[in-house]
Amino acid sequence: MSGAPAYSEDKGGSAGPGEPEYGHDPASGGIFSSDYKRHDDLKEMLDTNKDSLKLEAMKRIVAMIARGKNASDLFPAVVKNVACKNIEVKKLVYVYLVRYAEEQQDLALLSISTFQRGLKDPNQLIRASALRVLSSIRVPIIVPIMMLAIKEAASDMSPYVRKTAAHAIPKLYSLDSDQKDQLIEVIEKLLADKTTLVAGSVVMAFEEVCPERIDLIHKNYRKLCNLLIDVEEWGQVVIISMLTRYARTQFLSPTQNESLLEENPEKAFYGSEEDEAKGPGSEEAAAAALPARKPYVMDPDHRLLLRNTKPLLQSRSAAVVMAVAQLYFHLAPKAEVGVIAKALVRLLRSHSEVQYVVLQNVATMSIKRRGMFEPYLKSFYIRSTDPTQIKILKLEVLTNLANETNIPTVLREFQTYIRSMDKDFVAATIQAIGRCATNIGRVRDTCLNGLVQLLSNRDELVVAESVVVIKKLLQMQPAQHGEIIKHLAKLTDNIQVPMARASILWLIGEYCEHVPKIAPDVLRKMAKSFTAEEDIVKLQVINLAAKLYLTNSKQTKLLTQYVLSLAKYDQNYDIRDRARFTRQLIVPSEQGGALSRHAKKLFLAPKPAPVLESSFKDRDHFQLGSLSHLLNAKATGYQELPDWPEEAPDPSVRNVEVPEWTKCSNREKRKEKEKPFYSDSEGESGPTESADSEPESESESDSKSSSESGSGESSSESDNEDQDEDEEKGGSESEQSEEEGKKKTKKRKKVPEGHREGSSSDEGSDSSSSSSESEMTSESEEEQVEGASWRKKTTQTSSHNLEQIMDFPTSLHVQPVSPPMIMSTSLAADLEGLTLTDSSLVPSLLSPVSSIGRQELLHRVAGEGLAVDYVFSRQPFSGDPHMVSVHIYFSNNSETPIKGLHVGTPKLPAGISIQEFPEIESLAPGESTTAVMGINFCDSTQAANFQLCTQTRQFYVSIQPPVGELMAPVFMSENEFKKEQGKLTGMNEITEKLTLPDTCRNDHVVVQKVTTTANLGRVPCGTSDEYRFAGRTLTSGSLVLLTLDARPAGAAQLTVNSEKMVIGTMLVKDVIQALTQ
């Protein structure tokens, strides 16, 4: 008793000069000093009869443990209080015992009867704590007692105790693996538990003890899917990981069958006209020739898993989001994987540790599913505050995402990164530029020029890394780059980094025929400094000497012998061996000259260019999100992700018998709850699911939905016969209602579309399109008929309303032109060279000036009498200044009128958009008409694919622009031109030499050919032999500056400066082709 006041006086005292200062918190008081009397005080407090003192002592002991202090010498004093009646004291005693029971096993065994009594305690926390302590005593002799305790706890009324029993199972298994069969029985019992508290823990026990027993999961699969949203985060991660493996063994691969689905519509489209010509017999023969393929239908249980995990992408836990992401990547159809991209990008705002793991997985995903992350390119830009490892991973992702469309942006970013102070990061950036140049051929020359400019950098590491990358790029086309090899040879005096010196020597030796004068001189310099060089450089000097001896022995024979003599006595045995080997190989001797005859073939054999691949290319065989994937090596306990089965196992194993008395009420509740939830979630996922590189066509998705709903109906009919399989019926009913909901919303959307377009023939077009789709329910048909009749009434006013709403100028309206009004060809030719500035003239009456003239869009045979041509008019499109104005010429060569001519719903690549022309109501036989449409090509030469639809047919057409049509002319002064040109140097400048024919030495001819090829404006120039042109790309407004230096003697030089490097490279090729023809 007297110890307590003394203790309280000491704990708040101020520290002396040589002692640590203690706080006033009881948990951080003087008990942490090495004065053992304090521990004696604690022992006295634990021996008293007062619960308040015992509680105070236990609080301080637990505080010691929390602070990492050793309290094991108090074990005998603490363990005596296991039988204390005060619950608070008992809880803390069990906390202490869990920590030290493994270390003090003998003393813990003495109290084992007390722990067994604790298992019967009325308080659930005490029961759970007693089991936790019992399972922490790692002594084989008490295995039977532990087994009995776990079995009892698994049947406990409290979910918390059952959860603790699940935690104890792996502990007992690691102590005695012979108990596996009994433990599996307990796991099976706990898997049937319907509480969320137990689910995660028992699945963890299942993964530790018997992950191969997939049969235990069958009956509990749907329950686990439905409970998933309410389980704690740790449990969610474990369950999702297990269900990913389960799904890979029980369901068919959605991606493998998707590729088969994608083949069929294309074959049907391309073969449609020929098949019609051949007749119905040929169609049957073609169908018989094709192998019979079973259409893919996603298992309702597979869909259930995807649907129930999707909301977890919004979880606050990064681990849960990552688990769902890997599940979707490994299990979802290609069109649905895109939903995970946004969630993963959100995780990049977390701590650097989380970023590191997420970026590792994104780097792997972006190799196979590049289109998924392309919209989020800017999220992977590197910040100056990022750690080096994060920077390098972001570089990896940016390089994987680079394509011909975004490469200018990516290379601009890389140019900025090269100026960083982080040397490892700069080296990685230069390697990334090399990979981009390898993967995208169009920018190879640009990247090579940029890397050559880096050779003049002050930083030696930057120069060295550039040399190594240039070496790899030059191997792809060495003949074109003799100048660069010469430039590199001059750097041998300055560069000291061994790897860079070795790379230069290898290049000179490999392509010595391109630099016959410089190579021997380089060997002479290297022979001087041979003894002072690094080993890697010495080996390449020997290599260079051997190659020069074989190709130019007259000049280099003595030098080679000198180098080989030096190497013969080198300290490194590799170099000595190489020297002896090389001497015997290249210098023919009397004894054995068999090999020396083939020396040239051995040394100068053509070598394949290196493939610069991502280091993450082969990591996808590890399960994403796992430690093995992070380390790129199989970790202990890692379970391989199984391959998809060839044939789906029996789905009825997941059916659960439901008691009769619960069926009716359950079914009603399920109908009320599930229908709106599923339809909403599917509706929301619609727009975001097609984020991959190749979106599915509408017909594919329709056929897929019809087949799914068909399977749902059949399964529900069979379930009516067998009432025991009610669980499956619930799933199929929800699937069916979901698909019906989709169809209804599609039909409702069509009504306002038709109203907006104001077509008088919507009823016909709707009926034709509906026949190509899957079967419709009677309800949706009634809605369509009502919609069509409503549209009929409003046809007269809709076109007038459209004009007022859209506010289109008269130039955009369709103007039917009768045949006598068509201009003569001579008049058109006269008008072609004029530049008309009067915007009030109607565009449709002018003959447009374009580089390629009038192009065929649809041949009259393929169009069943409808012939369609188009031309790039080079006039501003009034609907949107960022769009290219395209004039479309329609001509009806058939004997029947063509009605309802309009543009169908286009399936366009990302970024490209179309402003459709107003619908042409009718085109009489022999009549022609013109329409204007706008296309935003997003500064790329990708084709815009769309459908030209009539009332009865759909024609697939495609417009691909020449690069010169993607820009508009800009008029500027000479000084402005030079100023802007000075900003666009380095990688933004492309220069080529060309020889102008005599016919192209005239000012008028040069200007005409350049402006015909590209829509550029001429810039005034002081010198007579220089031509300058300027323009801006329509979408981004990036400047395009073209300079032609047509010298009287020698080759002319064409230079294009532009931020858009791909456009610049293509423009150079087109202009050279036009000028040299």
JSON list of C-alpha atoms in Angstrom, two decimals, residues 701-818:
[
{"chain": "A", "resi": 701, "resn": "SER", "atom": "CA", "xyz": [-23.41, -5.88, -77.54]},
{"chain": "A", "resi": 702, "resn": "ASP", "atom": "CA", "xyz": [-26.99, -6.42, -78.69]},
{"chain": "A", "resi": 703, "resn": "SER", "atom": "CA", "xyz": [-26.36, -10.03, -79.59]},
{"chain": "A", "resi": 704, "resn": "LYS", "atom": "CA", "xyz": [-24.54, -10.54, -76.29]},
{"chain": "A", "resi": 705, "resn": "SER", "atom": "CA", "xyz": [-27.40, -9.07, -74.29]},
{"chain": "A", "resi": 706, "resn": "SER", "atom": "CA", "xyz": [-29.98, -11.12, -76.17]},
{"chain": "A", "resi": 707, "resn": "SER", "atom": "CA", "xyz": [-28.04, -14.31, -75.59]},
{"chain": "A", "resi": 708, "resn": "GLU", "atom": "CA", "xyz": [-27.63, -13.48, -71.91]},
{"chain": "A", "resi": 709, "resn": "SER", "atom": "CA", "xyz": [-31.30, -12.78, -71.47]},
{"chain": "A", "resi": 710, "resn": "GLY", "atom": "CA", "xyz": [-32.10, -15.94, -73.41]},
{"chain": "A", "resi": 711, "resn": "SER", "atom": "CA", "xyz": [-30.04, -18.01, -71.05]},
{"chain": "A", "resi": 712, "resn": "GLY", "atom": "CA", "xyz": [-31.71, -16.27, -68.15]},
{"chain": "A", "resi": 713, "resn": "GLU", "atom": "CA", "xyz": [-35.17, -17.18, -69.45]},
{"chain": "A", "resi": 714, "resn": "SER", "atom": "CA", "xyz": [-34.28, -20.81, -70.03]},
{"chain": "A", "resi": 715, "resn": "SER", "atom": "CA", "xyz": [-32.73, -21.19, -66.61]},
{"chain": "A", "resi": 716, "resn": "SER", "atom": "CA", "xyz": [-35.74, -19.62, -64.94]},
{"chain": "A", "resi": 717, "resn": "GLU", "atom": "CA", "xyz": [-38.10, -21.99, -66.77]},
{"chain": "A", "resi": 718, "resn": "SER", "atom": "CA", "xyz": [-36.14, -25.02, -65.66]},
{"chain": "A", "resi": 719, "resn": "ASP", "atom": "CA", "xyz": [-36.14, -23.68, -62.11]},
{"chain": "A", "resi": 720, "resn": "ASN", "atom": "CA", "xyz": [-39.93, -23.49, -62.08]},
{"chain": "A", "resi": 721, "resn": "GLU", "atom": "CA", "xyz": [-39.94, -27.24, -62.49]},
{"chain": "A", "resi": 722, "resn": "ASP", "atom": "CA", "xyz": [-37.40, -27.79, -59.72]},
{"chain": "A", "resi": 723, "resn": "GLN", "atom": "CA", "xyz": [-38.21, -25.48, -56.81]},
{"chain": "A", "resi": 724, "resn": "ASP", "atom": "CA", "xyz": [-35.09, -26.50, -54.88]},
{"chain": "A", "resi": 725, "resn": "GLU", "atom": "CA", "xyz": [-32.93, -24.36, -57.20]},
{"chain": "A", "resi": 726, "resn": "ASP", "atom": "CA", "xyz": [-34.55, -21.06, -56.25]},
{"chain": "A", "resi": 727, "resn": "GLU", "atom": "CA", "xyz": [-31.22, -19.27, -55.75]},
{"chain": "A", "resi": 728, "resn": "GLU", "atom": "CA", "xyz": [-30.31, -19.61, -59.42]},
{"chain": "A", "resi": 729, "resn": "LYS", "atom": "CA", "xyz": [-33.75, -18.44, -60.42]},
{"chain": "A", "resi": 730, "resn": "GLY", "atom": "CA", "xyz": [-33.25, -15.24, -58.48]},
{"chain": "A", "resi": 731, "resn": "GLY", "atom": "CA", "xyz": [-30.01, -14.59, -60.35]},
{"chain": "A", "resi": 732, "resn": "SER", "atom": "CA", "xyz": [-31.53, -15.32, -63.75]},
{"chain": "A", "resi": 733, "resn": "GLU", "atom": "CA", "xyz": [-34.62, -13.17, -63.08]},
{"chain": "A", "resi": 734, "resn": "SER", "atom": "CA", "xyz": [-32.45, -10.25, -62.16]},
{"chain": "A", "resi": 735, "resn": "GLU", "atom": "CA", "xyz": [-30.37, -10.79, -65.32]},
{"chain": "A", "resi": 736, "resn": "GLN", "atom": "CA", "xyz": [-33.53, -10.90, -67.43]},
{"chain": "A", "resi": 737, "resn": "SER", "atom": "CA", "xyz": [-35.01, -7.76, -65.90]},
{"chain": "A", "resi": 738, "resn": "GLU", "atom": "CA", "xyz": [-31.70, -6.01, -66.29]},
{"chain": "A", "resi": 739, "resn": "GLU", "atom": "CA", "xyz": [-31.54, -6.81, -70.03]},
{"chain": "A", "resi": 740, "resn": "GLU", "atom": "CA", "xyz": [-35.17, -5.75, -70.56]},
{"chain": "A", "resi": 741, "resn": "GLY", "atom": "CA", "xyz": [-34.42, -2.48, -68.79]},
{"chain": "A", "resi": 742, "resn": "LYS", "atom": "CA", "xyz": [-31.53, -1.88, -71.16]},
{"chain": "A", "resi": 743, "resn": "LYS", "atom": "CA", "xyz": [-33.70, -2.41, -74.23]},
{"chain": "A", "resi": 744, "resn": "LYS", "atom": "CA", "xyz": [-36.41, -0.07, -72.95]},
{"chain": "A", "resi": 745, "resn": "THR", "atom": "CA", "xyz": [-33.94, 2.72, -72.37]},
{"chain": "A", "resi": 746, "resn": "LYS", "atom": "CA", "xyz": [-32.48, 2.22, -75.85]},
{"chain": "A", "resi": 747, "resn": "LYS", "atom": "CA", "xyz": [-35.90, 2.61, -77.48]},
{"chain": "A", "resi": 748, "resn": "ARG", "atom": "CA", "xyz": [-36.74, 5.65, -75.37]},
{"chain": "A", "resi": 749, "resn": "LYS", "atom": "CA", "xyz": [-33.52, 7.31, -76.43]},
{"chain": "A", "resi": 750, "resn": "LYS", "atom": "CA", "xyz": [-34.35, 6.83, -80.10]},
{"chain": "A", "resi": 751, "resn": "VAL", "atom": "CA", "xyz": [-37.55, 8.91, -79.94]},
{"chain": "A", "resi": 752, "resn": "PRO", "atom": "CA", "xyz": [-35.98, 12.28, -79.10]},
{"chain": "A", "resi": 753, "resn": "GLU", "atom": "CA", "xyz": [-33.16, 11.59, -81.57]},
{"chain": "A", "resi": 754, "resn": "GLY", "atom": "CA", "xyz": [-35.60, 11.21, -84.40]},
{"chain": "A", "resi": 755, "resn": "HIS", "atom": "CA", "xyz": [-37.44, 14.35, -83.28]},
{"chain": "A", "resi": 756, "resn": "ARG", "atom": "CA", "xyz": [-34.19, 16.31, -83.25]},
{"chain": "A", "resi": 757, "resn": "GLU", "atom": "CA", "xyz": [-33.20, 15.23, -86.74]},
{"chain": "A", "resi": 758, "resn": "GLY", "atom": "CA", "xyz": [-36.63, 15.99, -88.07]},
{"chain": "A", "resi": 759, "resn": "SER", "atom": "CA", "xyz": [-36.75, 13.10, -90.54]},
{"chain": "A", "resi": 760, "resn": "SER", "atom": "CA", "xyz": [-40.02, 12.16, -92.18]},
{"chain": "A", "resi": 761, "resn": "SER", "atom": "CA", "xyz": [-38.92, 8.56, -92.63]},
{"chain": "A", "resi": 762, "resn": "ASP", "atom": "CA", "xyz": [-38.07, 7.64, -89.03]},
{"chain": "A", "resi": 763, "resn": "GLU", "atom": "CA", "xyz": [-40.78, 5.02, -88.85]},
{"chain": "A", "resi": 764, "resn": "GLY", "atom": "CA", "xyz": [-39.28, 3.05, -91.70]},
{"chain": "A", "resi": 765, "resn": "SER", "atom": "CA", "xyz": [-35.73, 3.37, -90.54]},
{"chain": "A", "resi": 766, "resn": "ASP", "atom": "CA", "xyz": [-36.67, 2.33, -87.01]},
{"chain": "A", "resi": 767, "resn": "SER", "atom": "CA", "xyz": [-38.44, -0.78, -88.23]},
{"chain": "A", "resi": 768, "resn": "SER", "atom": "CA", "xyz": [-35.48, -1.78, -90.40]},
{"chain": "A", "resi": 769, "resn": "SER", "atom": "CA", "xyz": [-32.96, -1.27, -87.63]},
{"chain": "A", "resi": 770, "resn": "SER", "atom": "CA", "xyz": [-35.10, -3.19, -85.19]},
{"chain": "A", "resi": 771, "resn": "SER", "atom": "CA", "xyz": [-35.12, -6.20, -87.47]},
{"chain": "A", "resi": 772, "resn": "SER", "atom": "CA", "xyz": [-31.33, -6.37, -87.36]},
{"chain": "A", "resi": 773, "resn": "GLU", "atom": "CA", "xyz": [-31.32, -6.30, -83.57]},
{"chain": "A", "resi": 774, "resn": "SER", "atom": "CA", "xyz": [-32.31, -9.06, -81.17]},
{"chain": "A", "resi": 775, "resn": "GLU", "atom": "CA", "xyz": [-35.98, -9.89, -80.51]},
{"chain": "A", "resi": 776, "resn": "MET", "atom": "CA", "xyz": [-37.93, -7.26, -78.64]},
{"chain": "A", "resi": 777, "resn": "THR", "atom": "CA", "xyz": [-40.57, -7.59, -75.94]},
{"chain": "A", "resi": 778, "resn": "SER", "atom": "CA", "xyz": [-44.14, -6.58, -76.74]},
{"chain": "A", "resi": 779, "resn": "GLU", "atom": "CA", "xyz": [-43.90, -3.67, -74.31]},
{"chain": "A", "resi": 780, "resn": "SER", "atom": "CA", "xyz": [-40.93, -2.12, -76.09]},
{"chain": "A", "resi": 781, "resn": "GLU", "atom": "CA", "xyz": [-42.66, -2.62, -79.48]},
{"chain": "A", "resi": 782, "resn": "GLU", "atom": "CA", "xyz": [-45.70, -0.68, -78.28]},
{"chain": "A", "resi": 783, "resn": "GLU", "atom": "CA", "xyz": [-43.45, 2.13, -77.11]},
{"chain": "A", "resi": 784, "resn": "GLN", "atom": "CA", "xyz": [-41.76, 2.24, -80.51]},
{"chain": "A", "resi": 785, "resn": "VAL", "atom": "CA", "xyz": [-45.05, 2.44, -82.41]},
{"chain": "A", "resi": 786, "resn": "GLU", "atom": "CA", "xyz": [-46.26, 5.24, -80.14]},
{"chain": "A", "resi": 787, "resn": "GLY", "atom": "CA", "xyz": [-42.96, 7.07, -80.66]},
{"chain": "A", "resi": 788, "resn": "ALA", "atom": "CA", "xyz": [-43.15, 6.70, -84.44]},
{"chain": "A", "resi": 789, "resn": "SER", "atom": "CA", "xyz": [-46.71, 8.05, -84.65]},
{"chain": "A", "resi": 790, "resn": "TRP", "atom": "CA", "xyz": [-45.78, 10.97, -82.39]},
{"chain": "A", "resi": 791, "resn": "ARG", "atom": "CA", "xyz": [-42.81, 11.77, -84.62]},
{"chain": "A", "resi": 792, "resn": "LYS", "atom": "CA", "xyz": [-45.08, 11.68, -87.70]},
{"chain": "A", "resi": 793, "resn": "LYS", "atom": "CA", "xyz": [-47.29, 14.41, -86.24]},
{"chain": "A", "resi": 794, "resn": "THR", "atom": "CA", "xyz": [-44.38, 16.67, -85.43]},
{"chain": "A", "resi": 795, "resn": "THR", "atom": "CA", "xyz": [-42.44, 16.22, -88.72]},
{"chain": "A", "resi": 796, "resn": "GLN", "atom": "CA", "xyz": [-43.73, 19.44, -90.30]},
{"chain": "A", "resi": 797, "resn": "THR", "atom": "CA", "xyz": [-42.56, 21.69, -87.46]},
{"chain": "A", "resi": 798, "resn": "SER", "atom": "CA", "xyz": [-39.40, 19.84, -86.49]},
{"chain": "A", "resi": 799, "resn": "SER", "atom": "CA", "xyz": [-37.20, 20.99, -89.39]},
{"chain": "A", "resi": 800, "resn": "HIS", "atom": "CA", "xyz": [-38.15, 24.61, -88.77]},
{"chain": "A", "resi": 801, "resn": "ASN", "atom": "CA", "xyz": [-37.41, 24.22, -85.05]},
{"chain": "A", "resi": 802, "resn": "LEU", "atom": "CA", "xyz": [-34.10, 22.60, -85.89]},
{"chain": "A", "resi": 803, "resn": "GLU", "atom": "CA", "xyz": [-32.97, 25.63, -87.89]},
{"chain": "A", "resi": 804, "resn": "GLN", "atom": "CA", "xyz": [-33.85, 27.96, -85.04]},
{"chain": "A", "resi": 805, "resn": "ILE", "atom": "CA", "xyz": [-32.16, 25.82, -82.37]},
{"chain": "A", "resi": 806, "resn": "MET", "atom": "CA", "xyz": [-28.97, 24.96, -84.26]},
{"chain": "A", "resi": 807, "resn": "ASP", "atom": "CA", "xyz": [-28.74, 28.42, -85.91]},
{"chain": "A", "resi": 808, "resn": "PHE", "atom": "CA", "xyz": [-26.99, 27.00, -88.99]},
{"chain": "A", "resi": 809, "resn": "PRO", "atom": "CA", "xyz": [-26.19, 29.46, -91.83]},
{"chain": "A", "resi": 810, "resn": "THR", "atom": "CA", "xyz": [-27.69, 28.87, -95.23]},
{"chain": "A", "resi": 811, "resn": "SER", "atom": "CA", "xyz": [-24.42, 27.42, -96.54]},
{"chain": "A", "resi": 812, "resn": "LEU", "atom": "CA", "xyz": [-25.00, 24.31, -94.40]},
{"chain": "A", "resi": 813, "resn": "HIS", "atom": "CA", "xyz": [-28.47, 23.49, -95.77]},
{"chain": "A", "resi": 814, "resn": "VAL", "atom": "CA", "xyz": [-28.78, 20.79, -98.37]},
{"chain": "A", "resi": 815, "resn": "GLN", "atom": "CA", "xyz": [-29.38, 22.42, -101.74]},
{"chain": "A", "resi": 816, "resn": "PRO", "atom": "CA", "xyz": [-30.57, 20.05, -104.45]},
{"chain": "A", "resi": 817, "resn": "VAL", "atom": "CA", "xyz": [-28.94, 21.03, -107.74]},
{"chain": "A", "resi": 818, "resn": "SER", "atom": "CA", "xyz": [-30.62, 20.13, -110.99]}
]
